[in-house]
Amino acid sequence: MVYVTLFLCFIASVLITPLVKKLAIAIGATDKPNARKVHQKIMPRLGGLAIYISFIIGFLILRPTDDSISAVPIIIGSFIIIITGVLDDRFELSAKVKLIGQLLAAGVVVLGGIQLEFINMPFGGELQFGIFSIPLTILWIVGITNAINLIDGLDGLAAGVSSIALITISGMAILMGDMFVMSVGLILLGSTLGFLVYNFHPAKIFMGDTGALFLGFMISVLALLGFKNITIFSLIVPIIILGVPISDTFFAIIRRFVNKQPLSAPDKSHLHHCLLRLGYSHRQTVLIIYGIAAMFGLAAVIFSQATLWGALLVMGVLLIAIEVFVEKIGLIGKDYKPLLKFLSQRKFG
């Protein structure tokens, strides 16, 4: 039944997206080109609404349940995120207003009992987060929500990377026997793939903040549900799965901190911008990042099944690969001197 619902969500998304495109144009939810953006013509956004509607259809059909989890806070939180995204796609909300919407959505989930409460240490014992469980959970949800939003810079990029993450999360949920996370992940996957039919280069519609925020929110919650209250090494698994958006966000924060810019300040040094500057085409850049996301997904699966030393080896290889890749494409920026100067002026220890 799960896989039938996945297919139905895909079909629903394929059918609904053209209707959402007409709605976006009618209400003026469009994206105009500028110096920071890659597209050259006015594009309808709001495409995430088609993903959301298809997801809700699949959720109502399948009605996934879990004895220890209530789906109500997740649905309410996702609705708050959708409203925030729709308003931003139409009226271009300020960063503070969008953050308030994200905090409200995350707060609903936390109050619903979904929290990162503790982790089991590899050599015995538990690390209880206590009063820090709530802020840590909110930080995770808001952080991943914005990470997906930040990589939404090319046709099909955020939808494709999110789909790869959902495949990995759902696949690992099957291995762990977590039917709730698997079911929600697969119906979300079907809805996203249906939208990707219209969003892959050359895109006919953008997902906008409606889609990027919704996908980021749902992926953050699913990752939290699938890997919470487990070992410290298993906690790294969702971080590896979301390696592309997390690393891109991490280096964006470094760039803005070094250049003394606000964290919300836009720039053209994200991963996809760097690859475009190296001469790759729009389509090639997206496919390369898909490949990187798939590599992270595979590494997460290997990491989860490995022994302690095997897991450490996987982490070491990943960190070296990231360092070499970042240096090769200049993800921190065109000039390393400001960063080196910044680091040399800091005293550690």
Coordinates of C-alpha atoms in Angstrom, one line a residue:
M1 CA 0.0 0.0 0.0
V2 CA 2.9 2.4 0.8
Y3 CA 4.4 2.1 -2.7
V4 CA 0.9 2.5 -4.3
T5 CA 0.5 5.7 -2.3
L6 CA 4.0 6.9 -3.4
F7 CA 2.9 6.5 -7.0
L8 CA -0.5 8.2 -6.4
C9 CA 1.4 11.2 -4.8
F10 CA 3.7 11.3 -7.8
I11 CA 0.7 11.5 -10.2
A12 CA -1.1 14.0 -8.0
S13 CA 1.9 16.2 -8.0
V14 CA 2.2 16.0 -11.8
L15 CA -1.4 17.0 -12.2
I16 CA -1.5 19.7 -9.5
T17 CA 1.7 21.5 -10.4
P18 CA 0.4 23.1 -13.6
L19 CA -2.6 24.4 -11.6
V20 CA -0.3 25.9 -9.0
K21 CA 1.7 27.5 -11.8
K22 CA -1.4 29.3 -13.1
L23 CA -2.2 30.4 -9.5
A24 CA 1.3 31.8 -9.0
I25 CA 1.0 33.9 -12.1
A26 CA -2.5 35.0 -11.2
I27 CA -1.6 36.3 -7.7
G28 CA 1.9 37.6 -8.7
A29 CA 4.0 35.0 -6.9
T30 CA 6.8 35.3 -9.4
D31 CA 10.6 35.4 -9.2
K32 CA 12.3 38.3 -11.1
P33 CA 15.9 37.9 -12.4
N34 CA 18.6 39.9 -10.8
A35 CA 22.4 40.0 -10.5
R36 CA 22.4 37.2 -7.8
K37 CA 20.1 34.8 -9.6
V38 CA 20.8 32.5 -12.5
H39 CA 17.5 32.6 -14.4
Q40 CA 17.0 35.2 -17.1
K41 CA 13.2 35.6 -17.2
I42 CA 10.3 36.1 -14.8
M43 CA 9.4 32.7 -13.3
P44 CA 6.3 31.5 -11.3
R45 CA 7.2 30.2 -7.9
L46 CA 5.0 28.7 -5.2
G47 CA 5.6 25.2 -6.6
G48 CA 6.0 23.9 -3.1
L49 CA 2.3 24.2 -2.7
A50 CA 1.9 21.4 -5.2
I51 CA 4.3 19.2 -3.2
Y52 CA 2.4 20.0 0.0
I53 CA -1.1 19.3 -1.4
S54 CA 0.1 16.0 -2.9
F55 CA 1.8 15.1 0.4
I56 CA -1.4 15.7 2.3
I57 CA -3.4 13.6 -0.2
G58 CA -1.0 10.7 0.4
F59 CA -1.0 11.2 4.1
L60 CA -4.8 11.0 4.2
I61 CA -4.8 7.9 2.1
L62 CA -2.1 6.1 4.0
R63 CA -2.7 7.5 7.5
P64 CA 0.7 6.4 8.9
T65 CA 0.7 6.0 12.6
D66 CA 3.2 5.1 15.4
D67 CA 2.3 4.3 19.0
S68 CA 5.0 6.6 20.3
I69 CA 4.5 9.5 17.8
S70 CA 1.6 11.8 17.1
A71 CA 1.5 13.0 13.5
V72 CA -0.7 16.0 14.5
P73 CA 2.2 18.3 15.6
I74 CA 4.1 17.5 12.3
I75 CA 1.0 18.4 10.2
I76 CA 0.4 21.6 12.1
G77 CA 4.0 22.6 12.0
S78 CA 4.2 21.9 8.2
F79 CA 1.1 24.0 7.7
I80 CA 2.7 26.9 9.5
I81 CA 5.8 26.5 7.3
I82 CA 3.6 26.4 4.2
I83 CA 1.8 29.6 5.2
T84 CA 5.2 31.3 5.8
G85 CA 6.5 30.2 2.4
V86 CA 3.4 31.2 0.5
L87 CA 3.4 34.7 2.1
D88 CA 7.1 35.0 1.3
D89 CA 6.7 33.9 -2.3
R90 CA 4.0 36.5 -2.8
F91 CA 5.1 39.4 -0.6
E92 CA 8.9 38.7 0.1
L93 CA 8.9 38.6 3.9
S94 CA 11.9 39.8 5.9
A95 CA 14.3 37.3 7.2
K96 CA 13.1 38.0 10.8
V97 CA 9.5 37.3 9.9
K98 CA 10.4 34.0 8.1
L99 CA 12.5 33.0 11.1
I100 CA 9.5 33.6 13.4
G101 CA 7.4 31.3 11.2
Q102 CA 10.1 28.6 11.4
L103 CA 10.4 28.9 15.2
L104 CA 6.7 28.6 15.6
A105 CA 6.6 25.4 13.4
A106 CA 9.6 23.9 15.3
G107 CA 8.0 24.9 18.6
V108 CA 4.8 23.0 17.7
V109 CA 6.8 19.9 16.9
V110 CA 8.8 20.1 20.2
L111 CA 5.6 20.7 22.3
G112 CA 4.2 17.6 20.5
G113 CA 6.9 15.5 22.2
I114 CA 9.4 15.2 19.4
Q115 CA 12.7 16.1 21.0
L116 CA 16.3 15.0 21.0
E117 CA 16.4 14.0 24.7
F118 CA 19.6 11.9 25.0
I119 CA 22.1 9.8 23.2
N120 CA 23.8 6.6 24.2
M121 CA 27.5 6.8 24.5
P122 CA 29.6 4.2 22.6
F123 CA 31.3 2.9 25.7
G124 CA 28.3 2.8 28.0
G125 CA 26.0 5.3 29.7
E126 CA 23.8 8.0 28.4
L127 CA 24.3 11.7 27.7
Q128 CA 21.1 13.4 28.9
F129 CA 20.4 16.8 27.3
G130 CA 17.9 17.9 30.0
I131 CA 16.8 21.5 29.5
F132 CA 19.0 21.7 26.4
S133 CA 16.9 19.2 24.5
I134 CA 14.3 21.8 23.5
P135 CA 16.8 24.4 22.1
L136 CA 18.9 21.7 20.4
T137 CA 15.8 20.3 18.7
I138 CA 14.6 23.7 17.5
L139 CA 18.2 24.5 16.3
W140 CA 18.3 21.3 14.3
I141 CA 14.9 21.9 12.7
V142 CA 15.5 25.6 11.9
G143 CA 19.0 24.9 10.7
I144 CA 18.1 22.1 8.2
T145 CA 15.0 24.1 7.0
N146 CA 17.3 27.0 6.1
A147 CA 20.0 24.7 4.7
I148 CA 17.6 23.3 2.1
N149 CA 16.4 26.8 1.3
L150 CA 20.0 28.0 0.7
I151 CA 20.8 25.4 -1.9
D152 CA 17.6 26.2 -3.9
G153 CA 19.5 28.2 -6.5
L154 CA 19.3 26.1 -9.7
D155 CA 16.5 24.3 -11.6
G156 CA 15.8 21.1 -9.8
L157 CA 18.6 21.4 -7.3
A158 CA 16.8 21.5 -4.0
A159 CA 14.1 19.1 -5.2
G160 CA 16.7 16.6 -6.4
V161 CA 18.9 16.8 -3.3
S162 CA 15.9 16.5 -1.0
S163 CA 14.7 13.4 -3.0
I164 CA 18.1 11.8 -2.5
A165 CA 18.0 12.5 1.2
L166 CA 14.4 11.1 1.4
I167 CA 15.4 8.0 -0.4
T168 CA 18.3 7.5 2.1
I169 CA 16.2 8.2 5.2
S170 CA 13.3 6.0 4.0
G171 CA 15.7 3.2 3.1
M172 CA 17.4 3.3 6.5
A173 CA 13.9 3.4 8.2
I174 CA 13.1 0.2 6.4
L175 CA 16.3 -1.4 7.7
M176 CA 15.4 -0.3 11.2
G177 CA 11.8 -1.3 10.9
D178 CA 10.5 2.2 11.4
M179 CA 7.3 2.1 9.4
F180 CA 6.1 5.6 10.3
V181 CA 9.3 7.4 9.1
M182 CA 9.4 5.1 6.0
S183 CA 5.8 5.9 5.1
V184 CA 6.0 9.6 5.6
G185 CA 9.3 9.7 3.8
L186 CA 8.1 7.8 0.7
I187 CA 4.9 9.8 0.2
L188 CA 6.9 13.0 0.5
L189 CA 9.4 11.5 -2.0
G190 CA 6.6 10.8 -4.5
S191 CA 5.2 14.3 -4.2
T192 CA 8.7 15.8 -4.7
L193 CA 9.5 13.7 -7.7
G194 CA 6.2 14.7 -9.4
F195 CA 7.1 18.3 -9.0
L196 CA 10.6 17.7 -10.3
V197 CA 9.1 16.8 -13.7
Y198 CA 8.4 20.5 -14.1
N199 CA 11.3 21.8 -12.0
F200 CA 14.3 20.1 -13.7
H201 CA 16.3 22.3 -16.1
P202 CA 14.8 24.1 -18.0
A203 CA 12.3 24.7 -15.2
K204 CA 8.8 25.7 -15.9
I205 CA 8.1 26.6 -12.2
F206 CA 10.2 27.2 -9.1
M207 CA 9.3 25.6 -5.7
G208 CA 10.0 29.0 -4.0
D209 CA 10.3 29.3 -0.3
T210 CA 7.0 27.4 0.0
G211 CA 8.7 24.3 -1.2
A212 CA 12.2 24.8 0.1
L213 CA 11.1 25.5 3.7
F214 CA 8.5 22.7 3.6
L215 CA 11.0 20.1 2.4
G216 CA 13.7 21.3 4.8
F217 CA 11.2 21.2 7.7
M218 CA 9.9 17.7 6.9
I219 CA 13.4 16.3 6.3
S220 CA 14.7 17.7 9.6
V221 CA 11.8 16.2 11.5
L222 CA 12.0 12.8 9.7
A223 CA 15.8 12.6 10.4
L224 CA 15.2 13.5 14.0
L225 CA 12.5 10.8 14.4
G226 CA 14.6 8.2 12.7
F227 CA 17.8 8.8 14.6
K228 CA 17.0 10.3 18.0
N229 CA 17.8 8.8 21.4
I230 CA 20.5 6.6 19.9
T231 CA 24.3 6.4 20.0
I232 CA 26.5 9.4 19.4
F233 CA 27.8 7.9 16.2
S234 CA 24.3 7.1 14.9
L235 CA 23.5 10.8 15.5
I236 CA 26.0 11.7 12.9
V237 CA 24.0 9.7 10.3
P238 CA 21.4 12.4 9.5
I239 CA 24.3 15.0 9.3
I240 CA 26.0 12.8 6.7
I241 CA 22.7 12.3 4.7
L242 CA 22.3 16.0 4.6
G243 CA 26.0 16.6 3.9
V244 CA 25.4 18.8 0.8
P245 CA 23.1 21.5 2.3
I246 CA 24.8 21.4 5.7
S247 CA 28.3 21.9 4.3
D248 CA 27.1 24.6 1.9
T249 CA 25.4 26.4 4.8
F250 CA 28.5 26.0 7.0
F251 CA 30.9 27.5 4.5
A252 CA 28.3 30.3 3.8
I253 CA 28.4 31.2 7.5
I254 CA 32.2 31.2 7.4
R255 CA 32.3 33.5 4.4
R256 CA 29.8 36.0 5.9
F257 CA 31.5 35.9 9.3
V258 CA 34.9 36.6 7.8
N259 CA 33.6 39.3 5.5
K260 CA 31.6 40.9 8.4
Q261 CA 28.3 40.4 6.6
P262 CA 24.9 39.5 8.1
L263 CA 24.1 35.8 8.1
S264 CA 21.1 36.5 5.9
A265 CA 23.2 38.4 3.3
P266 CA 23.0 36.8 -0.2
D267 CA 26.1 36.0 -2.2
K268 CA 27.2 34.1 -5.3
S269 CA 29.7 31.7 -3.7
H270 CA 27.5 28.8 -2.9
L271 CA 28.4 25.3 -4.2
H272 CA 26.3 25.7 -7.4
H273 CA 27.8 29.1 -8.1
C274 CA 31.3 27.8 -7.8
L275 CA 30.7 25.0 -10.2
L276 CA 29.1 27.3 -12.7
R277 CA 32.2 29.6 -12.6
L278 CA 34.4 26.5 -13.3
G279 CA 32.6 26.2 -16.6
Y280 CA 30.0 23.5 -16.0
S281 CA 26.6 24.0 -17.6
H282 CA 23.4 24.5 -15.6
R283 CA 22.4 20.8 -16.1
Q284 CA 25.9 19.5 -15.4
T285 CA 26.2 21.4 -12.2
V286 CA 22.9 20.0 -10.9
L287 CA 23.9 16.5 -11.8
I288 CA 27.3 16.8 -10.2
I289 CA 25.6 18.0 -6.9
Y290 CA 23.1 15.1 -7.2
G291 CA 26.1 12.8 -7.4
I292 CA 27.7 14.4 -4.3
A293 CA 24.4 14.0 -2.4
A294 CA 24.2 10.4 -3.4
M295 CA 27.7 9.8 -2.2
F296 CA 26.8 11.3 1.2
G297 CA 23.7 9.1 1.3
L298 CA 25.7 5.9 0.5
A299 CA 28.4 7.0 3.1
A300 CA 25.6 7.3 5.7
V301 CA 24.3 3.8 5.0
I302 CA 27.9 2.4 5.3
F303 CA 28.5 4.4 8.4
S304 CA 25.4 3.1 10.1
Q305 CA 26.3 -0.5 9.4
A306 CA 30.0 -0.2 10.2
T307 CA 31.9 -1.0 13.4
L308 CA 33.2 1.8 15.6
W309 CA 36.6 1.9 13.8
G310 CA 34.9 1.5 10.4
A311 CA 32.7 4.5 11.2
L312 CA 35.7 6.5 12.2
L313 CA 37.4 5.6 8.9
V314 CA 34.3 6.6 6.9
M315 CA 34.2 10.0 8.7
G316 CA 38.0 10.5 8.1
V317 CA 37.6 9.8 4.3
L318 CA 34.6 12.1 4.1
L319 CA 36.3 15.0 5.9
I320 CA 39.4 14.7 3.6
A321 CA 37.2 14.6 0.5
I322 CA 35.3 17.7 1.6
E323 CA 38.5 19.6 2.4
V324 CA 40.0 18.8 -1.0
F325 CA 36.7 19.6 -2.9
V326 CA 36.3 22.9 -1.0
E327 CA 39.8 23.9 -1.8
K328 CA 39.5 22.9 -5.5
I329 CA 36.3 24.9 -6.2
G330 CA 36.8 27.8 -3.8
L331 CA 33.7 27.3 -1.8
I332 CA 34.9 29.6 1.0
G333 CA 35.5 32.4 -1.5
K334 CA 37.7 33.6 -4.3
D335 CA 40.5 34.7 -2.0
Y336 CA 41.6 32.6 1.0
K337 CA 43.8 35.4 2.4
P338 CA 41.0 37.1 4.5
L339 CA 40.1 33.8 6.0
L340 CA 43.8 32.9 6.7
K341 CA 44.3 36.3 8.3
F342 CA 41.2 35.9 10.4
L343 CA 42.2 32.5 11.6
S344 CA 45.8 33.6 12.4
Q345 CA 44.5 36.4 14.6
R346 CA 42.5 34.0 16.8
K347 CA 44.1 32.2 19.8
F348 CA 42.8 28.8 20.4
G349 CA 43.1 26.7 23.6

